[in-house]
Short mmCIF file of C-alpha atoms in Angstrom, two decimals:
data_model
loop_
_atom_site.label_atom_id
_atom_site.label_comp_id
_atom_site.label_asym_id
_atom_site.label_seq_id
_atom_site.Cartn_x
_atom_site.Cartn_y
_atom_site.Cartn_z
CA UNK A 5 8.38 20.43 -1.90
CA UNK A 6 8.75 20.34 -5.78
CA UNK A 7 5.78 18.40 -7.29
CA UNK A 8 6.92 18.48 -10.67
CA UNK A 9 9.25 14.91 -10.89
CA UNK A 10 6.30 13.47 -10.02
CA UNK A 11 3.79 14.71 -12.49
CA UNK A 12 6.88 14.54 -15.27
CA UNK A 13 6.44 10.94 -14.30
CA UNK A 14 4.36 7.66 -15.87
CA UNK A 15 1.06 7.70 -15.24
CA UNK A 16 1.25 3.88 -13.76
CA UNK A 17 3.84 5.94 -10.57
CA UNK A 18 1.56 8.79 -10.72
CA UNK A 19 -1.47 6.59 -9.57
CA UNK A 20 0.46 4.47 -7.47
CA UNK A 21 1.76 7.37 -5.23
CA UNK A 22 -1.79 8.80 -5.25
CA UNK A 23 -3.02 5.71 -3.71
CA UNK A 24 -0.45 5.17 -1.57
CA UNK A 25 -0.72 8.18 -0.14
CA UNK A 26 -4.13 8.23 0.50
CA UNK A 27 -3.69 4.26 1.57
CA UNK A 28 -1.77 5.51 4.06
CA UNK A 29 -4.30 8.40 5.73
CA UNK A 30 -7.71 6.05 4.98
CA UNK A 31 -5.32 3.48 6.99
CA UNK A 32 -4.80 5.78 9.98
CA UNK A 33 -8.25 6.53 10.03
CA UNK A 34 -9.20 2.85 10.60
CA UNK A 35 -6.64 2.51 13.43
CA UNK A 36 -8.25 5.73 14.97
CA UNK A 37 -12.17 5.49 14.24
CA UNK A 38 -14.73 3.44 15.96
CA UNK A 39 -14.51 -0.78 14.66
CA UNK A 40 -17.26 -2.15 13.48
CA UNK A 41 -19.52 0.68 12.45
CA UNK A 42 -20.62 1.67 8.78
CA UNK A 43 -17.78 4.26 8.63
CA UNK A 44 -15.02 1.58 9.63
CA UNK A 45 -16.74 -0.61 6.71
CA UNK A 46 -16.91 1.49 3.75
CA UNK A 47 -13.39 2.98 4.74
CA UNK A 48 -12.33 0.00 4.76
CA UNK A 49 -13.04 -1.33 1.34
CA UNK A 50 -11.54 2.09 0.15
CA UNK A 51 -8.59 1.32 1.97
CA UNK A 52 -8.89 -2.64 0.03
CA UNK A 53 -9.22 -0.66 -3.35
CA UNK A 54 -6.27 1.79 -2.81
CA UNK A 55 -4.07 -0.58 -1.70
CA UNK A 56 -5.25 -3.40 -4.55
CA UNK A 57 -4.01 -0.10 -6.62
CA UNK A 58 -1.08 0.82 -5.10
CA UNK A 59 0.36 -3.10 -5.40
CA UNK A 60 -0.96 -3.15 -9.06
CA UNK A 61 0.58 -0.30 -10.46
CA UNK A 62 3.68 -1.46 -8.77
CA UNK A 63 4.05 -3.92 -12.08
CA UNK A 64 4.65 -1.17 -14.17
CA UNK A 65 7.07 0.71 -12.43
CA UNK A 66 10.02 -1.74 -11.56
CA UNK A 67 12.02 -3.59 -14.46
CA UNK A 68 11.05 -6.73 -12.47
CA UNK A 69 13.10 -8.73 -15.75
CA UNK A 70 16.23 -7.69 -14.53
CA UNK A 71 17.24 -8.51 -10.54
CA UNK A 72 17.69 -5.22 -8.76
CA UNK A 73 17.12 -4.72 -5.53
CA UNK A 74 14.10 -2.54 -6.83
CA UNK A 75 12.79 -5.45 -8.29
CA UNK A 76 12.17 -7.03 -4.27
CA UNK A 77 9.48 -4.77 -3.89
CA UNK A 78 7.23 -6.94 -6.43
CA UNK A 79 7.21 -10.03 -4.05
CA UNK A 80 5.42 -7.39 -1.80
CA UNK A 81 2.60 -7.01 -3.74
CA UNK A 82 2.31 -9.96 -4.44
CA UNK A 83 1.67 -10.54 -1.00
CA UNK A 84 -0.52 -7.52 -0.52
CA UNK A 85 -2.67 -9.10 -3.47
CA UNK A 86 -2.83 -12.14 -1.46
CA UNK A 87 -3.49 -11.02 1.84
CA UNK A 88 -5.96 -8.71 1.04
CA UNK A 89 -8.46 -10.98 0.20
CA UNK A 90 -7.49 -13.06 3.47
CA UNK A 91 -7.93 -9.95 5.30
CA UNK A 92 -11.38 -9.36 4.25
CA UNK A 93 -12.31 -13.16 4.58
CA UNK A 94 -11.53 -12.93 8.10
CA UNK A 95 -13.83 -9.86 8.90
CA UNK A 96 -16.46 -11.78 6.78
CA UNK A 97 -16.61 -14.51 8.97
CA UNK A 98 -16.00 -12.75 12.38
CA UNK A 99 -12.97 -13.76 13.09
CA UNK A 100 -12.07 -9.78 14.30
CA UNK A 101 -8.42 -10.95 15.24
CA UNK A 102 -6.80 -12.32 12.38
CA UNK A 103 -8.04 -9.52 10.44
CA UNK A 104 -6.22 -6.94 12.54
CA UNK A 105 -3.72 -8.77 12.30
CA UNK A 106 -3.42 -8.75 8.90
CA UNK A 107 -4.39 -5.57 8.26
CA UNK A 108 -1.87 -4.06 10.87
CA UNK A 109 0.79 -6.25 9.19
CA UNK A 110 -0.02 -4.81 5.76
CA UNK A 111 -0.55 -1.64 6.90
CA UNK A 112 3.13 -1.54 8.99
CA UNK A 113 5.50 -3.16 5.92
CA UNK A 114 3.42 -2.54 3.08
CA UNK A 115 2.80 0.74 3.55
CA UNK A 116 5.12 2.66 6.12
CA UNK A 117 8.12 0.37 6.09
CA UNK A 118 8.02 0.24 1.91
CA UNK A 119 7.04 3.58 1.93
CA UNK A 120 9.82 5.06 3.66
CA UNK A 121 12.67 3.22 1.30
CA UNK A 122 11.08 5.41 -1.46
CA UNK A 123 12.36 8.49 0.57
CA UNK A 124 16.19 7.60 0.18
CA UNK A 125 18.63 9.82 -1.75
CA UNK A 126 17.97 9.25 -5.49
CA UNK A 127 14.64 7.78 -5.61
CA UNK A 128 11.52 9.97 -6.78
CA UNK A 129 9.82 10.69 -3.48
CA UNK A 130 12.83 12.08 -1.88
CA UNK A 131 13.57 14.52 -5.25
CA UNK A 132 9.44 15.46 -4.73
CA UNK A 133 10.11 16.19 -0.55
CA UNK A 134 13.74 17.43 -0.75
CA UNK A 135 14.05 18.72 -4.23
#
């Protein structure tokens, strides 16, 4: 593992792997801790917060003015920005369901799906795991 790409990088990818990253373990927490209690709360708006961040600083890391395929990955967060706030609405009003759902949706393509096309030959994740 070779660390330094990634801290030779913008500080807009630096904070957007960081959350990521810890998006992703905060998320598999959730999936394996007790629902409902204090813990699965306050985790969870962590998880809200890291995520908000992770789809934020996605912005200013893609040249979303010129179409690459890159460039996709915006209309992702633009749906993580959106559901999000659905998410939470739904555990706000008890409806336990449709928040899983959509918190197992975002956690499944917005994290683990996206997250492993940023491990492909050439991009910065797989220089940082592979050299």
């Amino acid at each position: 593992m070779n660390t330094a790409p990634l801290f030779a990088s913008s500080l807009a990818i630096q904070l957007h792997v960081f959350a990521a990253c810890a998006a992703f373990l905060v998320g598999l927490a959730q999936f394996i801790g007790k629902k409902g209690a204090t813990t699965h709360r306050v985790l969870g708006w962590s998880w809200v917060v890291l995520m908000a961040t992770t789809a934020l600083t996605s912005f200013w890391i893609v040249d979303y003015r010129t179409f690459k395929p890159t460039a996709l990955i915006l209309f992702l967060s633009i749906l993580v920005l959106v559901q999000l706030p659905l998410a939470v609405r739904h555990a706000r009003r008890h409806n336990i369901q449709k928040h899983k759902s959509f918190m197992t949706w975002l956690y499944i393509n917005a994290l683990i799906i996206a997250g492993v096309f940023t491990f492909l030959p050439g991009r910065l994740m797989y220089r940082v795991v592979f050299g």
